[in-house]
PDB file of N, CA, C and O in Angstrom:
ATOM      1  N   LYS A 693       0.825  -1.206   0.000  1.00 88.00           N
ATOM      2  CA  LYS A 693       0.000   0.000   0.000  1.00 88.00           C
ATOM      3  C   LYS A 693       0.867   1.267   0.000  1.00 88.00           C
ATOM      4  O   LYS A 693       0.574   2.215  -0.716  1.00 88.00           O
ATOM      5  N   LEU A 694       1.934   1.262   0.800  1.00 90.00           N
ATOM      6  CA  LEU A 694       2.808   2.433   0.825  1.00 90.00           C
ATOM      7  C   LEU A 694       3.491   2.630  -0.519  1.00 90.00           C
ATOM      8  O   LEU A 694       3.686   3.762  -0.960  1.00 90.00           O
ATOM      9  N   ASN A 695       3.855   1.512  -1.165  1.00 91.00           N
ATOM     10  CA  ASN A 695       4.481   1.624  -2.483  1.00 91.00           C
ATOM     11  C   ASN A 695       3.521   2.227  -3.497  1.00 91.00           C
ATOM     12  O   ASN A 695       3.937   2.975  -4.382  1.00 91.00           O
ATOM     13  N   GLN A 696       2.236   1.923  -3.378  1.00 95.00           N
ATOM     14  CA  GLN A 696       1.226   2.512  -4.266  1.00 95.00           C
ATOM     15  C   GLN A 696       1.127   4.014  -4.018  1.00 95.00           C
ATOM     16  O   GLN A 696       1.019   4.798  -4.959  1.00 95.00           O
ATOM     17  N   GLN A 697       1.155   4.399  -2.757  1.00 96.00           N
ATOM     18  CA  GLN A 697       1.115   5.824  -2.415  1.00 96.00           C
ATOM     19  C   GLN A 697       2.348   6.533  -2.962  1.00 96.00           C
ATOM     20  O   GLN A 697       2.251   7.646  -3.480  1.00 96.00           O
ATOM     21  N   LEU A 698       3.501   5.859  -2.864  1.00 95.00           N
ATOM     22  CA  LEU A 698       4.745   6.442  -3.366  1.00 95.00           C
ATOM     23  C   LEU A 698       4.663   6.635  -4.886  1.00 95.00           C
ATOM     24  O   LEU A 698       5.051   7.678  -5.404  1.00 95.00           O
ATOM     25  N   GLN A 699       4.133   5.635  -5.574  1.00 96.00           N
ATOM     26  CA  GLN A 699       3.995   5.739  -7.029  1.00 96.00           C
ATOM     27  C   GLN A 699       3.044   6.880  -7.406  1.00 96.00           C
ATOM     28  O   GLN A 699       3.309   7.635  -8.336  1.00 96.00           O
ATOM     29  N   LYS A 700       1.957   7.012  -6.665  1.00 97.00           N
ATOM     30  CA  LYS A 700       1.012   8.098  -6.928  1.00 97.00           C
ATOM     31  C   LYS A 700       1.686   9.459  -6.722  1.00 97.00           C
ATOM     32  O   LYS A 700       1.478  10.391  -7.511  1.00 97.00           O
ATOM     33  N   LEU A 701       2.494   9.566  -5.679  1.00 97.00           N
ATOM     34  CA  LEU A 701       3.215  10.818  -5.429  1.00 97.00           C
ATOM     35  C   LEU A 701       4.234  11.090  -6.520  1.00 97.00           C
ATOM     36  O   LEU A 701       4.421  12.245  -6.917  1.00 97.00           O
ATOM     37  N   GLU A 702       4.889  10.040  -7.031  1.00 97.00           N
ATOM     38  CA  GLU A 702       5.835  10.217  -8.137  1.00 97.00           C
ATOM     39  C   GLU A 702       5.123  10.789  -9.358  1.00 97.00           C
ATOM     40  O   GLU A 702       5.645  11.676 -10.033  1.00 97.00           O
ATOM     41  N   GLU A 703       3.930  10.277  -9.632  1.00 98.00           N
ATOM     42  CA  GLU A 703       3.146  10.783 -10.760  1.00 98.00           C
ATOM     43  C   GLU A 703       2.754  12.238 -10.527  1.00 98.00           C
ATOM     44  O   GLU A 703       2.796  13.063 -11.445  1.00 98.00           O
ATOM     45  N   GLU A 704       2.399  12.554  -9.293  1.00 98.00           N
ATOM     46  CA  GLU A 704       2.016  13.924  -8.960  1.00 98.00           C
ATOM     47  C   GLU A 704       3.206  14.877  -9.095  1.00 98.00           C
ATOM     48  O   GLU A 704       3.064  15.992  -9.595  1.00 98.00           O
ATOM     49  N   VAL A 705       4.390  14.415  -8.682  1.00 98.00           N
ATOM     50  CA  VAL A 705       5.601  15.221  -8.847  1.00 98.00           C
ATOM     51  C   VAL A 705       5.824  15.506 -10.327  1.00 98.00           C
ATOM     52  O   VAL A 705       6.084  16.647 -10.722  1.00 98.00           O
ATOM     53  N   SER A 706       5.695  14.473 -11.155  1.00 98.00           N
ATOM     54  CA  SER A 706       5.896  14.645 -12.599  1.00 98.00           C
ATOM     55  C   SER A 706       4.907  15.646 -13.183  1.00 98.00           C
ATOM     56  O   SER A 706       5.281  16.503 -13.992  1.00 98.00           O
ATOM     57  N   GLU A 707       3.658  15.542 -12.768  1.00 98.00           N
ATOM     58  CA  GLU A 707       2.633  16.473 -13.256  1.00 98.00           C
ATOM     59  C   GLU A 707       2.960  17.913 -12.845  1.00 98.00           C
ATOM     60  O   GLU A 707       2.839  18.840 -13.635  1.00 98.00           O
ATOM     61  N   LYS A 708       3.379  18.084 -11.610  1.00 98.00           N
ATOM     62  CA  LYS A 708       3.682  19.434 -11.121  1.00 98.00           C
ATOM     63  C   LYS A 708       4.943  19.987 -11.785  1.00 98.00           C
ATOM     64  O   LYS A 708       5.043  21.187 -12.019  1.00 98.00           O
ATOM     65  N   GLU A 709       5.894  19.107 -12.112  1.00 98.00           N
ATOM     66  CA  GLU A 709       7.086  19.551 -12.842  1.00 98.00           C
ATOM     67  C   GLU A 709       6.706  20.069 -14.228  1.00 98.00           C
ATOM     68  O   GLU A 709       7.268  21.065 -14.692  1.00 98.00           O
ATOM     69  N   VAL A 710       5.744  19.417 -14.861  1.00 98.00           N
ATOM     70  CA  VAL A 710       5.270  19.858 -16.174  1.00 98.00           C
ATOM     71  C   VAL A 710       4.628  21.240 -16.057  1.00 98.00           C
ATOM     72  O   VAL A 710       4.871  22.118 -16.888  1.00 98.00           O
ATOM     73  N   VAL A 711       3.832  21.441 -15.026  1.00 98.00           N
ATOM     74  CA  VAL A 711       3.187  22.741 -14.816  1.00 98.00           C
ATOM     75  C   VAL A 711       4.252  23.833 -14.654  1.00 98.00           C
ATOM     76  O   VAL A 711       4.161  24.895 -15.275  1.00 98.00           O
ATOM     77  N   VAL A 712       5.260  23.556 -13.842  1.00 98.00           N
ATOM     78  CA  VAL A 712       6.337  24.530 -13.618  1.00 98.00           C
ATOM     79  C   VAL A 712       7.040  24.843 -14.939  1.00 98.00           C
ATOM     80  O   VAL A 712       7.270  26.019 -15.276  1.00 98.00           O
ATOM     81  N   LYS A 713       7.380  23.812 -15.704  1.00 98.00           N
ATOM     82  CA  LYS A 713       8.078  24.021 -16.976  1.00 98.00           C
ATOM     83  C   LYS A 713       7.214  24.801 -17.966  1.00 98.00           C
ATOM     84  O   LYS A 713       7.722  25.638 -18.718  1.00 98.00           O
ATOM     85  N   ASN A 714       5.917  24.532 -17.967  1.00 98.00           N
ATOM     86  CA  ASN A 714       5.016  25.265 -18.860  1.00 98.00           C
ATOM     87  C   ASN A 714       4.964  26.749 -18.502  1.00 98.00           C
ATOM     88  O   ASN A 714       4.954  27.609 -19.385  1.00 98.00           O
ATOM     89  N   ILE A 715       4.932  27.042 -17.217  1.00 98.00           N
ATOM     90  CA  ILE A 715       4.902  28.443 -16.790  1.00 98.00           C
ATOM     91  C   ILE A 715       6.245  29.107 -17.115  1.00 98.00           C
ATOM     92  O   ILE A 715       6.274  30.261 -17.556  1.00 98.00           O
ATOM     93  N   GLU A 716       7.348  28.380 -16.927  1.00 98.00           N
ATOM     94  CA  GLU A 716       8.661  28.933 -17.283  1.00 98.00           C
ATOM     95  C   GLU A 716       8.693  29.295 -18.769  1.00 98.00           C
ATOM     96  O   GLU A 716       9.190  30.361 -19.143  1.00 98.00           O
ATOM     97  N   ALA A 717       8.174  28.406 -19.604  1.00 98.00           N
ATOM     98  CA  ALA A 717       8.142  28.663 -21.045  1.00 98.00           C
ATOM     99  C   ALA A 717       7.259  29.861 -21.363  1.00 98.00           C
ATOM    100  O   ALA A 717       7.581  30.677 -22.235  1.00 98.00           O
ATOM    101  N   GLU A 718       6.165  29.977 -20.644  1.00 97.00           N
ATOM    102  CA  GLU A 718       5.246  31.110 -20.845  1.00 97.00           C
ATOM    103  C   GLU A 718       5.936  32.427 -20.498  1.00 97.00           C
ATOM    104  O   GLU A 718       5.820  33.408 -21.227  1.00 97.00           O
ATOM    105  N   ILE A 719       6.673  32.431 -19.379  1.00 97.00           N
ATOM    106  CA  ILE A 719       7.351  33.646 -18.925  1.00 97.00           C
ATOM    107  C   ILE A 719       8.409  34.093 -19.945  1.00 97.00           C
ATOM    108  O   ILE A 719       8.682  35.280 -20.082  1.00 97.00           O
ATOM    109  N   GLU A 720       8.978  33.145 -20.665  1.00 97.00           N
ATOM    110  CA  GLU A 720      10.009  33.464 -21.660  1.00 97.00           C
ATOM    111  C   GLU A 720       9.440  34.109 -22.925  1.00 97.00           C
ATOM    112  O   GLU A 720      10.197  34.661 -23.720  1.00 97.00           O
ATOM    113  N   LYS A 721       8.139  34.046 -23.115  1.00 97.00           N
ATOM    114  CA  LYS A 721       7.516  34.648 -24.302  1.00 97.00           C
ATOM    115  C   LYS A 721       7.511  36.173 -24.179  1.00 97.00           C
ATOM    116  O   LYS A 721       7.190  36.713 -23.120  1.00 97.00           O
ATOM    117  N   GLU A 722       7.828  36.822 -25.276  1.00 97.00           N
ATOM    118  CA  GLU A 722       7.916  38.288 -25.256  1.00 97.00           C
ATOM    119  C   GLU A 722       6.598  38.927 -24.840  1.00 97.00           C
ATOM    120  O   GLU A 722       6.589  39.909 -24.102  1.00 97.00           O
ATOM    121  N   GLU A 723       5.477  38.374 -25.286  1.00 97.00           N
ATOM    122  CA  GLU A 723       4.187  38.969 -24.945  1.00 97.00           C
ATOM    123  C   GLU A 723       3.907  38.923 -23.439  1.00 97.00           C
ATOM    124  O   GLU A 723       3.101  39.688 -22.926  1.00 97.00           O
ATOM    125  N   ILE A 724       4.596  38.031 -22.727  1.00 97.00           N
ATOM    126  CA  ILE A 724       4.438  37.956 -21.274  1.00 97.00           C
ATOM    127  C   ILE A 724       5.467  38.842 -20.572  1.00 97.00           C
ATOM    128  O   ILE A 724       5.122  39.697 -19.767  1.00 97.00           O
ATOM    129  N   TYR A 725       6.761  38.628 -20.892  1.00 94.00           N
ATOM    130  CA  TYR A 725       7.776  39.379 -20.143  1.00 94.00           C
ATOM    131  C   TYR A 725       7.798  40.862 -20.479  1.00 94.00           C
ATOM    132  O   TYR A 725       8.318  41.669 -19.717  1.00 94.00           O
ATOM    133  N   SER A 726       7.176  41.240 -21.593  1.00 97.00           N
ATOM    134  CA  SER A 726       7.138  42.667 -21.931  1.00 97.00           C
ATOM    135  C   SER A 726       5.887  43.365 -21.387  1.00 97.00           C
ATOM    136  O   SER A 726       5.741  44.568 -21.508  1.00 97.00           O
ATOM    137  N   ASN A 727       5.001  42.582 -20.763  1.00 98.00           N
ATOM    138  CA  ASN A 727       3.769  43.139 -20.205  1.00 98.00           C
ATOM    139  C   ASN A 727       3.814  42.958 -18.682  1.00 98.00           C
ATOM    140  O   ASN A 727       3.655  41.841 -18.185  1.00 98.00           O
ATOM    141  N   PRO A 728       4.020  44.032 -17.936  1.00 97.00           N
ATOM    142  CA  PRO A 728       4.168  43.913 -16.478  1.00 97.00           C
ATOM    143  C   PRO A 728       3.001  43.197 -15.787  1.00 97.00           C
ATOM    144  O   PRO A 728       3.224  42.407 -14.871  1.00 97.00           O
ATOM    145  N   THR A 729       1.792  43.455 -16.231  1.00 98.00           N
ATOM    146  CA  THR A 729       0.632  42.817 -15.602  1.00 98.00           C
ATOM    147  C   THR A 729       0.656  41.309 -15.834  1.00 98.00           C
ATOM    148  O   THR A 729       0.480  40.516 -14.897  1.00 98.00           O
ATOM    149  N   LYS A 730       0.871  40.913 -17.078  1.00 97.00           N
ATOM    150  CA  LYS A 730       0.916  39.479 -17.403  1.00 97.00           C
ATOM    151  C   LYS A 730       2.111  38.806 -16.738  1.00 97.00           C
ATOM    152  O   LYS A 730       2.025  37.667 -16.279  1.00 97.00           O
ATOM    153  N   LEU A 731       3.234  39.512 -16.683  1.00 97.00           N
ATOM    154  CA  LEU A 731       4.427  38.948 -16.061  1.00 97.00           C
ATOM    155  C   LEU A 731       4.211  38.736 -14.564  1.00 97.00           C
ATOM    156  O   LEU A 731       4.573  37.688 -14.022  1.00 97.00           O
ATOM    157  N   THR A 732       3.611  39.698 -13.914  1.00 98.00           N
ATOM    158  CA  THR A 732       3.323  39.564 -12.480  1.00 98.00           C
ATOM    159  C   THR A 732       2.407  38.373 -12.224  1.00 98.00           C
ATOM    160  O   THR A 732       2.654  37.564 -11.315  1.00 98.00           O
ATOM    161  N   GLU A 733       1.365  38.257 -13.035  1.00 98.00           N
ATOM    162  CA  GLU A 733       0.422  37.142 -12.880  1.00 98.00           C
ATOM    163  C   GLU A 733       1.126  35.808 -13.112  1.00 98.00           C
ATOM    164  O   GLU A 733       0.943  34.858 -12.348  1.00 98.00           O
ATOM    165  N   ALA A 734       1.957  35.737 -14.148  1.00 98.00           N
ATOM    166  CA  ALA A 734       2.680  34.499 -14.441  1.00 98.00           C
ATOM    167  C   ALA A 734       3.670  34.168 -13.326  1.00 98.00           C
ATOM    168  O   ALA A 734       3.812  33.006 -12.933  1.00 98.00           O
ATOM    169  N   ASN A 735       4.343  35.188 -12.796  1.00 98.00           N
ATOM    170  CA  ASN A 735       5.285  34.961 -11.699  1.00 98.00           C
ATOM    171  C   ASN A 735       4.577  34.465 -10.443  1.00 98.00           C
ATOM    172  O   ASN A 735       5.126  33.638  -9.704  1.00 98.00           O
ATOM    173  N   GLU A 736       3.388  34.963 -10.188  1.00 98.00           N
ATOM    174  CA  GLU A 736       2.610  34.497  -9.033  1.00 98.00           C
ATOM    175  C   GLU A 736       2.218  33.034  -9.208  1.00 98.00           C
ATOM    176  O   GLU A 736       2.323  32.232  -8.273  1.00 98.00           O
ATOM    177  N   ARG A 737       1.774  32.681 -10.417  1.00 98.00           N
ATOM    178  CA  ARG A 737       1.426  31.277 -10.688  1.00 98.00           C
ATOM    179  C   ARG A 737       2.661  30.385 -10.600  1.00 98.00           C
ATOM    180  O   ARG A 737       2.593  29.258 -10.098  1.00 98.00           O
ATOM    181  N   TYR A 738       3.797  30.917 -11.056  1.00 98.00           N
ATOM    182  CA  TYR A 738       5.045  30.168 -11.003  1.00 98.00           C
ATOM    183  C   TYR A 738       5.452  29.900  -9.544  1.00 98.00           C
ATOM    184  O   TYR A 738       5.808  28.774  -9.196  1.00 98.00           O
ATOM    185  N   ALA A 739       5.381  30.917  -8.722  1.00 98.00           N
ATOM    186  CA  ALA A 739       5.741  30.758  -7.307  1.00 98.00           C
ATOM    187  C   ALA A 739       4.845  29.724  -6.640  1.00 98.00           C
ATOM    188  O   ALA A 739       5.314  28.878  -5.868  1.00 98.00           O
ATOM    189  N   LYS A 740       3.554  29.779  -6.932  1.00 98.00           N
ATOM    190  CA  LYS A 740       2.601  28.817  -6.356  1.00 98.00           C
ATOM    191  C   LYS A 740       2.901  27.407  -6.860  1.00 98.00           C
ATOM    192  O   LYS A 740       2.889  26.440  -6.077  1.00 98.00           O
ATOM    193  N   ALA A 741       3.189  27.276  -8.146  1.00 98.00           N
ATOM    194  CA  ALA A 741       3.485  25.965  -8.726  1.00 98.00           C
ATOM    195  C   ALA A 741       4.756  25.381  -8.112  1.00 98.00           C
ATOM    196  O   ALA A 741       4.820  24.184  -7.811  1.00 98.00           O
ATOM    197  N   LYS A 742       5.786  26.219  -7.919  1.00 98.00           N
ATOM    198  CA  LYS A 742       7.025  25.752  -7.298  1.00 98.00           C
ATOM    199  C   LYS A 742       6.780  25.326  -5.843  1.00 98.00           C
ATOM    200  O   LYS A 742       7.330  24.332  -5.387  1.00 98.00           O
ATOM    201  N   GLN A 743       5.931  26.077  -5.153  1.00 98.00           N
ATOM    202  CA  GLN A 743       5.596  25.737  -3.771  1.00 98.00           C
ATOM    203  C   GLN A 743       4.855  24.399  -3.721  1.00 98.00           C
ATOM    204  O   GLN A 743       5.158  23.545  -2.886  1.00 98.00           O
ATOM    205  N   ASP A 744       3.903  24.225  -4.616  1.00 98.00           N
ATOM    206  CA  ASP A 744       3.152  22.964  -4.676  1.00 98.00           C
ATOM    207  C   ASP A 744       4.083  21.797  -4.979  1.00 98.00           C
ATOM    208  O   ASP A 744       3.985  20.733  -4.362  1.00 98.00           O
ATOM    209  N   LEU A 745       4.985  21.995  -5.930  1.00 98.00           N
ATOM    210  CA  LEU A 745       5.945  20.955  -6.290  1.00 98.00           C
ATOM    211  C   LEU A 745       6.815  20.599  -5.094  1.00 98.00           C
ATOM    212  O   LEU A 745       7.023  19.423  -4.787  1.00 98.00           O
ATOM    213  N   GLY A 746       7.304  21.597  -4.401  1.00 98.00           N
ATOM    214  CA  GLY A 746       8.150  21.353  -3.230  1.00 98.00           C
ATOM    215  C   GLY A 746       7.424  20.568  -2.149  1.00 98.00           C
ATOM    216  O   GLY A 746       8.004  19.667  -1.530  1.00 98.00           O
ATOM    217  N   ALA A 747       6.166  20.877  -1.948  1.00 98.00           N
ATOM    218  CA  ALA A 747       5.381  20.181  -0.927  1.00 98.00           C
ATOM    219  C   ALA A 747       5.196  18.705  -1.290  1.00 98.00           C
ATOM    220  O   ALA A 747       5.332  17.822  -0.434  1.00 98.00           O
ATOM    221  N   VAL A 748       4.913  18.444  -2.551  1.00 98.00           N
ATOM    222  CA  VAL A 748       4.718  17.056  -2.987  1.00 98.00           C
ATOM    223  C   VAL A 748       6.044  16.302  -2.931  1.00 98.00           C
ATOM    224  O   VAL A 748       6.091  15.140  -2.503  1.00 98.00           O
ATOM    225  N   GLN A 749       7.136  16.963  -3.322  1.00 98.00           N
ATOM    226  CA  GLN A 749       8.448  16.318  -3.249  1.00 98.00           C
ATOM    227  C   GLN A 749       8.817  15.978  -1.802  1.00 98.00           C
ATOM    228  O   GLN A 749       9.342  14.896  -1.526  1.00 98.00           O
ATOM    229  N   LEU A 750       8.513  16.874  -0.893  1.00 98.00           N
ATOM    230  CA  LEU A 750       8.788  16.620   0.516  1.00 98.00           C
ATOM    231  C   LEU A 750       7.981  15.430   1.018  1.00 98.00           C
ATOM    232  O   LEU A 750       8.509  14.551   1.705  1.00 98.00           O
ATOM    233  N   HIS A 751       6.719  15.379   0.656  1.00 97.00           N
ATOM    234  CA  HIS A 751       5.859  14.261   1.051  1.00 97.00           C
ATOM    235  C   HIS A 751       6.412  12.957   0.482  1.00 97.00           C
ATOM    236  O   HIS A 751       6.453  11.937   1.173  1.00 97.00           O
ATOM    237  N   TRP A 752       6.857  12.988  -0.782  1.00 97.00           N
ATOM    238  CA  TRP A 752       7.428  11.804  -1.413  1.00 97.00           C
ATOM    239  C   TRP A 752       8.665  11.346  -0.641  1.00 97.00           C
ATOM    240  O   TRP A 752       8.820  10.155  -0.357  1.00 97.00           O
ATOM    241  N   GLU A 753       9.555  12.284  -0.297  1.00 97.00           N
ATOM    242  CA  GLU A 753      10.776  11.937   0.433  1.00 97.00           C
ATOM    243  C   GLU A 753      10.463  11.313   1.795  1.00 97.00           C
ATOM    244  O   GLU A 753      11.092  10.337   2.201  1.00 97.00           O
ATOM    245  N   GLN A 754       9.475  11.885   2.477  1.00 97.00           N
ATOM    246  CA  GLN A 754       9.100  11.352   3.791  1.00 97.00           C
ATOM    247  C   GLN A 754       8.558   9.933   3.665  1.00 97.00           C
ATOM    248  O   GLN A 754       8.909   9.055   4.457  1.00 97.00           O
ATOM    249  N   LEU A 755       7.724   9.703   2.672  1.00 96.00           N
ATOM    250  CA  LEU A 755       7.148   8.379   2.481  1.00 96.00           C
ATOM    251  C   LEU A 755       8.222   7.391   2.052  1.00 96.00           C
ATOM    252  O   LEU A 755       8.254   6.243   2.525  1.00 96.00           O
ATOM    253  N   ALA A 756       9.134   7.810   1.175  1.00 96.00           N
ATOM    254  CA  ALA A 756      10.226   6.935   0.742  1.00 96.00           C
ATOM    255  C   ALA A 756      11.090   6.523   1.934  1.00 96.00           C
ATOM    256  O   ALA A 756      11.486   5.364   2.060  1.00 96.00           O
ATOM    257  N   ASN A 757      11.378   7.468   2.819  1.00 96.00           N
ATOM    258  CA  ASN A 757      12.158   7.155   4.018  1.00 96.00           C
ATOM    259  C   ASN A 757      11.415   6.201   4.930  1.00 96.00           C
ATOM    260  O   ASN A 757      12.008   5.291   5.506  1.00 96.00           O
ATOM    261  N   GLU A 758      10.114   6.403   5.053  1.00 95.00           N
ATOM    262  CA  GLU A 758       9.289   5.515   5.873  1.00 95.00           C
ATOM    263  C   GLU A 758       9.342   4.076   5.337  1.00 95.00           C
ATOM    264  O   GLU A 758       9.480   3.113   6.096  1.00 95.00           O
ATOM    265  N   ILE A 759       9.253   3.947   4.020  1.00 93.00           N
ATOM    266  CA  ILE A 759       9.308   2.625   3.386  1.00 93.00           C
ATOM    267  C   ILE A 759      10.673   1.978   3.626  1.00 93.00           C
ATOM    268  O   ILE A 759      10.757   0.788   3.958  1.00 93.00           O
ATOM    269  N   LEU A 760      11.743   2.768   3.500  1.00 93.00           N
ATOM    270  CA  LEU A 760      13.087   2.225   3.741  1.00 93.00           C
ATOM    271  C   LEU A 760      13.230   1.714   5.164  1.00 93.00           C
ATOM    272  O   LEU A 760      13.809   0.646   5.400  1.00 93.00           O
ATOM    273  N   ILE A 761      12.707   2.452   6.109  1.00 94.00           N
ATOM    274  CA  ILE A 761      12.794   2.048   7.521  1.00 94.00           C
ATOM    275  C   ILE A 761      12.019   0.748   7.739  1.00 94.00           C
ATOM    276  O   ILE A 761      12.499  -0.155   8.419  1.00 94.00           O
ATOM    277  N   LEU A 762      10.853   0.655   7.148  1.00 93.00           N
ATOM    278  CA  LEU A 762      10.036  -0.553   7.314  1.00 93.00           C
ATOM    279  C   LEU A 762      10.666  -1.781   6.653  1.00 93.00           C
ATOM    280  O   LEU A 762      10.448  -2.907   7.099  1.00 93.00           O
ATOM    281  N   GLU A 763      11.438  -1.551   5.604  1.00 90.00           N
ATOM    282  CA  GLU A 763      12.049  -2.669   4.881  1.00 90.00           C
ATOM    283  C   GLU A 763      13.333  -3.168   5.546  1.00 90.00           C
ATOM    284  O   GLU A 763      13.850  -4.214   5.185  1.00 90.00           O
ATOM    285  N   GLU A 764      13.848  -2.417   6.514  1.00 87.00           N
ATOM    286  CA  GLU A 764      15.098  -2.829   7.181  1.00 87.00           C
ATOM    287  C   GLU A 764      14.879  -4.010   8.085  1.00 87.00           C
ATOM    288  O   GLU A 764      13.857  -4.272   8.611  1.00 87.00           O
TER     289      GLU A 764
END
């Protein structure tokens, strides 16, 4: 069961990494970085996406460590 949870978290990490990369690509577009309003909005979404990714990665690490301890 824990391994299933770990796999689900791995998938969630991958999904959140895609979101972060998509926002990074968006920010690189001239129509975004040349427009302060759009850039601010994109940067806010980027910060939130990075925060979400970090939280899921932390949860994954904690669960992975828990599994390692149980397997010892």
